[in-house]
Short mmCIF file of C-alpha atoms and ligand atoms in Angstrom, two decimals:
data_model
loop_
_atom_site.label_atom_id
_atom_site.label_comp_id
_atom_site.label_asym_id
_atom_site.label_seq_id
_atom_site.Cartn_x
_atom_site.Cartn_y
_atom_site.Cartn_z
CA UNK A 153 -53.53 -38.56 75.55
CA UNK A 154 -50.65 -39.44 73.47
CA UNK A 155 -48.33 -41.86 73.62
CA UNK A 156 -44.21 -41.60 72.59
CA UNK A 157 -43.80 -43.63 69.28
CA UNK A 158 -40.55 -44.68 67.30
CA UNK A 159 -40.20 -46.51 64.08
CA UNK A 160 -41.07 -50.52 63.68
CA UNK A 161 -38.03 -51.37 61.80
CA UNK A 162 -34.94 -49.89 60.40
CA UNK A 163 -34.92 -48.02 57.25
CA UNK A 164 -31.78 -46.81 55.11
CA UNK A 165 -31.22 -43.66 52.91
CA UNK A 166 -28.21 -43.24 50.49
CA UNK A 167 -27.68 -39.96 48.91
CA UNK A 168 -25.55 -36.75 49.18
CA UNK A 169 -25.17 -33.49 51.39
CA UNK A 170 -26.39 -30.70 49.84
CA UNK A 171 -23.93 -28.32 50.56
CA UNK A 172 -20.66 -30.99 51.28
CA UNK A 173 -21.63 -32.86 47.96
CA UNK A 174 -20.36 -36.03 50.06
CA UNK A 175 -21.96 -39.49 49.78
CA UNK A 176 -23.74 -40.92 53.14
CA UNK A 177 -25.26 -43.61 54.15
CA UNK A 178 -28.43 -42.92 56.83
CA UNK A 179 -30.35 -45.57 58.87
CA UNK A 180 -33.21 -44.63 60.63
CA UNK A 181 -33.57 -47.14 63.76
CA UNK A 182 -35.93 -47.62 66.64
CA UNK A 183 -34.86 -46.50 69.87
CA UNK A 184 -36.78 -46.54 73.88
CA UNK A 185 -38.63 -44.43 75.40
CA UNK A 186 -37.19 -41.10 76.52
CA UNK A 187 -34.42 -41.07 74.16
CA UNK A 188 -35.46 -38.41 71.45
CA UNK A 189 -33.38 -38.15 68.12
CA UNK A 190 -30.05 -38.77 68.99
CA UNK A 191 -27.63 -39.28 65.68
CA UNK A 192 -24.80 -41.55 65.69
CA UNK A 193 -21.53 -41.34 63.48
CA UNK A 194 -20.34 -44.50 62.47
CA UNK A 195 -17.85 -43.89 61.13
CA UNK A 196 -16.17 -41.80 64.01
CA UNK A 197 -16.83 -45.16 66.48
CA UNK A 198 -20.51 -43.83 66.72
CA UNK A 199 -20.01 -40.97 68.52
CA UNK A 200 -23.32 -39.73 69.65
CA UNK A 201 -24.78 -36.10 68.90
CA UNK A 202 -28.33 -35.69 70.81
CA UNK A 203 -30.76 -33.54 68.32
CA UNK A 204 -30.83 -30.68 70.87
CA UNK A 205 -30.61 -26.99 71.15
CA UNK A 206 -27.54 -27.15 73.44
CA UNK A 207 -25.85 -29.32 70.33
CA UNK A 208 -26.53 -26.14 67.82
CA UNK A 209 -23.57 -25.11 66.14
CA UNK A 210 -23.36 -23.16 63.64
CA UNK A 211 -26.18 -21.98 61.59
CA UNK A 212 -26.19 -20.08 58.38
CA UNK A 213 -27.25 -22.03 55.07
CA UNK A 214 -28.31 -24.65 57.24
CA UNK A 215 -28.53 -26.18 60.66
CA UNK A 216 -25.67 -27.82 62.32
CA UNK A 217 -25.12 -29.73 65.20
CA UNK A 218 -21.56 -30.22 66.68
CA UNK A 219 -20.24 -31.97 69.98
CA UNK A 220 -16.91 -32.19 71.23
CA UNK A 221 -16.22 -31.18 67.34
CA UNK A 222 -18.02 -33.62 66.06
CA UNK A 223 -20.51 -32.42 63.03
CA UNK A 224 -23.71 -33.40 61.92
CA UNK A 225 -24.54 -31.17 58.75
CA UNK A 226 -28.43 -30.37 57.71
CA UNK A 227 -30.42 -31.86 60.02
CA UNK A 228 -33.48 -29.95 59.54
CA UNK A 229 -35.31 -31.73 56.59
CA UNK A 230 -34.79 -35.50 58.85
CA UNK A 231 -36.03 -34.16 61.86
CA UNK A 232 -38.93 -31.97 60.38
CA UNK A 233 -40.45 -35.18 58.59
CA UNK A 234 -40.17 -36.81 62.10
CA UNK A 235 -41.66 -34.13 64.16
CA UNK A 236 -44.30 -34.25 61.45
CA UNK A 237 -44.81 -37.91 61.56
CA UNK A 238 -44.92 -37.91 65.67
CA UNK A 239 -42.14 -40.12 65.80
CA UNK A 240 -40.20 -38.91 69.07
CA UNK A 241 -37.56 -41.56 69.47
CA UNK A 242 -34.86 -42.61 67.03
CA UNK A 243 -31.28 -43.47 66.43
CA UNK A 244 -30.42 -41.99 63.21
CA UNK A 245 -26.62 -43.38 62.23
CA UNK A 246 -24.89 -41.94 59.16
CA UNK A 247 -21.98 -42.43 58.05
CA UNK A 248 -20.71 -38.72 57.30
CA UNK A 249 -20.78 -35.14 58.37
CA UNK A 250 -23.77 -34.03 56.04
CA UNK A 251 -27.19 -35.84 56.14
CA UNK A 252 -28.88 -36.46 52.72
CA UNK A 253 -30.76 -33.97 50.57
CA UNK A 254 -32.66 -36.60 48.99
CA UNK A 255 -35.19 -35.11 46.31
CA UNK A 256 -35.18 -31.71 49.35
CA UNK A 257 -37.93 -32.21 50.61
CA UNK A 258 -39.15 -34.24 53.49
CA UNK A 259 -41.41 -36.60 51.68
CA UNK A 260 -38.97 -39.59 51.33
CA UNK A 261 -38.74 -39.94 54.22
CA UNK A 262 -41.67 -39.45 55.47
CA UNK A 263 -43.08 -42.47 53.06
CA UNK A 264 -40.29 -44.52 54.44
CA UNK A 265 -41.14 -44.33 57.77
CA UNK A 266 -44.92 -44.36 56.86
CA UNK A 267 -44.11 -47.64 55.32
CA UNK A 268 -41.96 -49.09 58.04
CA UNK A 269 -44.47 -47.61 60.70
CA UNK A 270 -44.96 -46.63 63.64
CA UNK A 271 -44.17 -47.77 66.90
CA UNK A 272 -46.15 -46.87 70.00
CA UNK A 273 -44.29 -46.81 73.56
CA UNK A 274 -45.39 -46.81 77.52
CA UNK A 275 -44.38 -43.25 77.89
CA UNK A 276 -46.61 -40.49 77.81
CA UNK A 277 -45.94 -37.66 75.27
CA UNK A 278 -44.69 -34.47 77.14
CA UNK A 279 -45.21 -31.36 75.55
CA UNK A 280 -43.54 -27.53 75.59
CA UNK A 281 -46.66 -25.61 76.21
CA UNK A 282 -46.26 -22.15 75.55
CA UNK A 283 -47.11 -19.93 79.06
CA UNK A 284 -46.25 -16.44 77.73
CA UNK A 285 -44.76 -14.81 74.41
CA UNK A 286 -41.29 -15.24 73.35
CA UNK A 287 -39.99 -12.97 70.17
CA UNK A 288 -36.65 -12.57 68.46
CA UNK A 289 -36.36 -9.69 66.04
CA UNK A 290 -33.65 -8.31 63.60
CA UNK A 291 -34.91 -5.78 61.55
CA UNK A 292 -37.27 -7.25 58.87
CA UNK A 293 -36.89 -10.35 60.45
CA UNK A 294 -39.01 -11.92 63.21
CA UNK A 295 -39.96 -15.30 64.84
CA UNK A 296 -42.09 -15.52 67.66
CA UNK A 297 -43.71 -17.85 69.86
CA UNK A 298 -47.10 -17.36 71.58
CA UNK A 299 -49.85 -20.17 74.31
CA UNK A 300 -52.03 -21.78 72.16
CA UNK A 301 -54.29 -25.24 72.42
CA UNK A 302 -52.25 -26.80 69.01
CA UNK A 303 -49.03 -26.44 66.96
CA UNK A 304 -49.51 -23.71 64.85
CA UNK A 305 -47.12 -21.99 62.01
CA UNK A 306 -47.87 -18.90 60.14
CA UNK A 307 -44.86 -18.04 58.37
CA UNK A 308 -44.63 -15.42 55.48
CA UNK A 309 -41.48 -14.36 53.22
CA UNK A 310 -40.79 -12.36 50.58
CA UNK A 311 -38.50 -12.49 47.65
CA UNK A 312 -38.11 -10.25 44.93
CA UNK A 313 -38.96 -12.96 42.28
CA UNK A 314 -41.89 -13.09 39.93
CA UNK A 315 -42.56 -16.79 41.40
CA UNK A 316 -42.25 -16.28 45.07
CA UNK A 317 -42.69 -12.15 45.70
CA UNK A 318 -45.42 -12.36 49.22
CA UNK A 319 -46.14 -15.69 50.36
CA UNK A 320 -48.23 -16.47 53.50
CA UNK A 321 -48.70 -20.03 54.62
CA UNK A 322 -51.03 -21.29 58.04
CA UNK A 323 -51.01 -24.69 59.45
CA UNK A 324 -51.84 -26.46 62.25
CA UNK A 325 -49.82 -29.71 62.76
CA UNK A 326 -52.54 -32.19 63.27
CA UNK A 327 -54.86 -34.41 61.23
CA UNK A 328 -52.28 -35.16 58.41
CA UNK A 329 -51.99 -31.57 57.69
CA UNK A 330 -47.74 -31.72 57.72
CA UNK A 331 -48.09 -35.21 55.07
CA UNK A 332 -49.78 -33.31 52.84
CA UNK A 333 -49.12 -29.93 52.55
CA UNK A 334 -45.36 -29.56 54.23
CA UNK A 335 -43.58 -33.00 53.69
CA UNK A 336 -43.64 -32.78 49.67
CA UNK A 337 -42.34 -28.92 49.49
CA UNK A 338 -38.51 -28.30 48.66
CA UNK A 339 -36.05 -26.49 49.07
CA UNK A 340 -34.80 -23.78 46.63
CA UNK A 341 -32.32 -21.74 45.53
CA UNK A 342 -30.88 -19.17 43.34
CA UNK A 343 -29.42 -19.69 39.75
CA UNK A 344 -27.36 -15.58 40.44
CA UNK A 345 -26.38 -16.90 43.55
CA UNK A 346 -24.68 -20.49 42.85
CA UNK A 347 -21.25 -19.31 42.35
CA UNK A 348 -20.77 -17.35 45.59
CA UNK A 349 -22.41 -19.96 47.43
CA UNK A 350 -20.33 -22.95 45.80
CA UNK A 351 -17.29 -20.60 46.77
CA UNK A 352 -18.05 -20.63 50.01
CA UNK A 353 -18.02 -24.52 50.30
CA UNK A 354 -21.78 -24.27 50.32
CA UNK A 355 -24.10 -26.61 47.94
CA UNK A 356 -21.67 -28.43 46.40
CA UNK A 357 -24.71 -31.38 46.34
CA UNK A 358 -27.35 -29.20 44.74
CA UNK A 359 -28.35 -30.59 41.82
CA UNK A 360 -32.55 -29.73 39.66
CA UNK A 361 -32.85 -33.52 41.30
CA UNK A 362 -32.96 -31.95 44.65
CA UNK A 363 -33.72 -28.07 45.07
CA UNK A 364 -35.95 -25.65 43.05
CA UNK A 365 -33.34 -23.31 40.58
CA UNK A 366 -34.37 -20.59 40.33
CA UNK A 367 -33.80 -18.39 37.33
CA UNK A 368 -34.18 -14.81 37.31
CA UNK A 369 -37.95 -15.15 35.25
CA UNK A 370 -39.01 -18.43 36.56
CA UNK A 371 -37.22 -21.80 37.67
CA UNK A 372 -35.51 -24.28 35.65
CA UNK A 373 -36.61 -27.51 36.18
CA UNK A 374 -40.54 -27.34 36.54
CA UNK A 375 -43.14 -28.43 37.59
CA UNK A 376 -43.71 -26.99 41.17
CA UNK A 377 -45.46 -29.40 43.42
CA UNK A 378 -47.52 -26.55 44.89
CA UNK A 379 -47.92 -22.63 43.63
CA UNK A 380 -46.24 -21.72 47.22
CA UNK A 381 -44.09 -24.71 47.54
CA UNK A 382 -41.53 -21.82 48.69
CA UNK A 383 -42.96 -20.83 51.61
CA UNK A 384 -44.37 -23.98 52.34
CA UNK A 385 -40.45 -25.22 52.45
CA UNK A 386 -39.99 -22.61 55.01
CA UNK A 387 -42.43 -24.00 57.45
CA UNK A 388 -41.08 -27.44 56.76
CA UNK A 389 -37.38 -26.22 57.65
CA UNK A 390 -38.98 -24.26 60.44
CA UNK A 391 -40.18 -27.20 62.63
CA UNK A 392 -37.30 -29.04 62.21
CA UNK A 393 -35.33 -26.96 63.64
CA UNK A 394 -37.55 -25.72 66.35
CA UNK A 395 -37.55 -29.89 66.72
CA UNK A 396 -34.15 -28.55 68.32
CA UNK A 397 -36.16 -27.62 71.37
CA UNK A 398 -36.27 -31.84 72.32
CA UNK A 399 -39.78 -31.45 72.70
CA UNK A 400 -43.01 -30.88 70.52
CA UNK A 401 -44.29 -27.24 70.96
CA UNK A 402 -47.92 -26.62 71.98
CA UNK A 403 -48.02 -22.85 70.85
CA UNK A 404 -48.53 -20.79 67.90
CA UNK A 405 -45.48 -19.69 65.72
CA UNK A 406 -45.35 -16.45 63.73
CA UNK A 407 -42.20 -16.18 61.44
CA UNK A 408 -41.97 -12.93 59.22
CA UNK A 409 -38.87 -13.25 56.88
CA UNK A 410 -37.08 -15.54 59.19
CA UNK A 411 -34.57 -18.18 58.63
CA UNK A 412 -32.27 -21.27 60.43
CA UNK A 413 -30.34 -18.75 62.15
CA UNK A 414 -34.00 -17.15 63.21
CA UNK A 415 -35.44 -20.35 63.85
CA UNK A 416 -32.54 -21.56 65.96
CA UNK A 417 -32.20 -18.50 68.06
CA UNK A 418 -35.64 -19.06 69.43
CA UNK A 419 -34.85 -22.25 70.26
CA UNK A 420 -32.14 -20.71 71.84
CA UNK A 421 -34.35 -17.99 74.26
CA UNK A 422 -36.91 -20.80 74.81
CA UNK A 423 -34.00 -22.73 76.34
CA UNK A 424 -32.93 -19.75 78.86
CA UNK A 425 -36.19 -18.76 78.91
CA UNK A 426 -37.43 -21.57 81.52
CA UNK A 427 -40.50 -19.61 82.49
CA UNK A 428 -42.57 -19.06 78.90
CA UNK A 429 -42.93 -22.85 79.20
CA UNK A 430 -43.91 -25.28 81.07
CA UNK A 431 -43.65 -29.44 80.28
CA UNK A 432 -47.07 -30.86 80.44
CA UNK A 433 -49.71 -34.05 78.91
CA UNK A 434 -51.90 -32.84 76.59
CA UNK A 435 -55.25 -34.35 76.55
CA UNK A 436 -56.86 -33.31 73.49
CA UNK A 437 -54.28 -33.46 71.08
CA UNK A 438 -55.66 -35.20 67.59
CA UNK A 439 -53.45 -37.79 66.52
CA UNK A 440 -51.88 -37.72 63.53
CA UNK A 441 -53.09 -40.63 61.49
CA UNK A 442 -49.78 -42.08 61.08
CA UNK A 443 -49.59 -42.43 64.58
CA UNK A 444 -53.12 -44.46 64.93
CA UNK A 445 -52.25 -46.98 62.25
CA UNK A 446 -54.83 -45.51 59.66
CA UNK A 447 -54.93 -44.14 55.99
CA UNK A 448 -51.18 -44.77 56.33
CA UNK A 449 -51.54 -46.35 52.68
CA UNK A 450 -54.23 -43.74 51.38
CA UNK A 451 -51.81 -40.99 52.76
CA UNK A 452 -49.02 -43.03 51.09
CA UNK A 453 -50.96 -42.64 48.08
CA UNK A 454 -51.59 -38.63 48.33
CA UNK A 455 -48.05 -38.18 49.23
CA UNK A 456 -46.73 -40.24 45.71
CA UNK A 457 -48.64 -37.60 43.57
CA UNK A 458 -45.63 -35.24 44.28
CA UNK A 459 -43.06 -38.23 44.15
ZN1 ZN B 539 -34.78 -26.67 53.89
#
């Protein structure tokens, strides 16, 4: 059986939003029981924005949540490295619209809060536990959902580039597996593409210190932390925003060519979907070893290979 956790102590970030280019300030904090991620702008008298499907705004480059027009920018590297770390409760101020890119990948944070550690709470974990299949499609593109005993991903993409072209990537989120083969992968981008994006107010943060640049033979700033570090990003972006669904998902993923909007739309049919789920305990559920206090320092160890 497991057990809610949050973080031990606070932890701060400074950095910049990848696509707003603005400075922010981030503080991780602990928070009870039954509260989930719920972020905080400070600097709008801490308004409060709950890190929950309802709260989805929009969703193109990135995923956004807004309430009562309030915006908090990129949230799906922070709450992918918390899904990952079973950390289900935490107050997350910042102090702008955008969270931070960091180096784009989750692993920052991920040794942060491996180094602050881990909390555990009186409250029973509840789980979304797939009943029956739920798909989105358009076109190419597909995410689906189906009842299975773990949380599994398969995802697989494919980009016309002599780096990426097919990549296929399985994982089951227990025993570590997300520390070490999802946290370190980043995010990446196209050198043809940078001036319509930056045009569009997008990635005005991007920088070779955070994102893979891609050039039209190979990338600019090497080397890669893994041979499919691109697809591997796409599972890490995936769970944090299916982290939208305020639960952790017992069920297996399949996402063909998908993306945030993709990702966020299942979230979406999951959430008027109220009978392919059901909210249970789940008994046999390895614990991450984060969460039982162990190898935190030889995992912290792994993880600074890629640092
Ligand atoms: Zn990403």
């Amino acid at each position: 059986m497991s057990f809610e956790q949050t973080i031990r102590s606070a932890i701060e970030f400074s950095g910049v939003g990848l696509h707003s280019g603005a400075p922010v300030q981030m503080r991780i904090l602990p928070a009870p029981a039954g509260s989930g991620i719920v972020f905080r702008r400070v600097d709008l008298d801490g308004f409060v924005v709950e890190a929950v499907g309802k709260n989805v705004a929009k969703v193109s480059y990135a995923t956004s949540l807004m309430k009562k027009g309030v915006l908090i920018s990129t949230t799906e590297h922070l709450l992918s490295a918390l899904l990952g770390l079973g950390l289900d409760n935490a107050i997350v101020d910042l102090d702008s619209l955008e969270l931070p890119i960091l180096d784009g990948s989750a692993l920052p944070i991920v040794q942060a809060v491996l180094s602050a550690g881990l909390r555990r709470q009186r409250r029973k974990r509840v789980y979304m536990c797939i009943r029956r299949e739920v798909e989105v499609r358009d076109g190419a593109k597909s995410i689906a959902v189906y009842p299975a005993d773990s949380y599994r991903i398969h995802y697989c993409i494919d980009f016309p580039h002599p780096l990426i072209g097919n990549q296929e990537f399985t994982v089951e989120l227990t025993n570590g597996s997300y520390l070490r083969q999802i946290a370190p992968a980043r995010t990446f981008g196209f050198l043809r593409d940078e001036a319509a994006l930056r045009n569009m107010g997008l990635i005005r943060g991007a920088s070779e210190a955070n994102a893979i640049v891609l050039t039209d033979e190979g990338i600019k700033n090497p080397p890669l932390r893994f041979p499919d570090e691109f697809v591997r990003h796409k599972v890490l972006d995936l769970i944090g925003d299916l982290a939208l669904a305020g639960r952790r998902i017992q069920g297996h993923v399949i996402a063909e060519r998908a993306g945030h909007a993709m990702h966020t739309a299942l979230v979406q049919r999951l959430m008027r979907d109220r009978s392919a789920w059901e909210l249970a305990h789940v008994y046999d559920e390895v614990p991450e070893p984060a969460e039982v206090g162990v190898g935190a320092g030889e995992l912290a160890e792994t993880l600074a290979v890629h640092a």
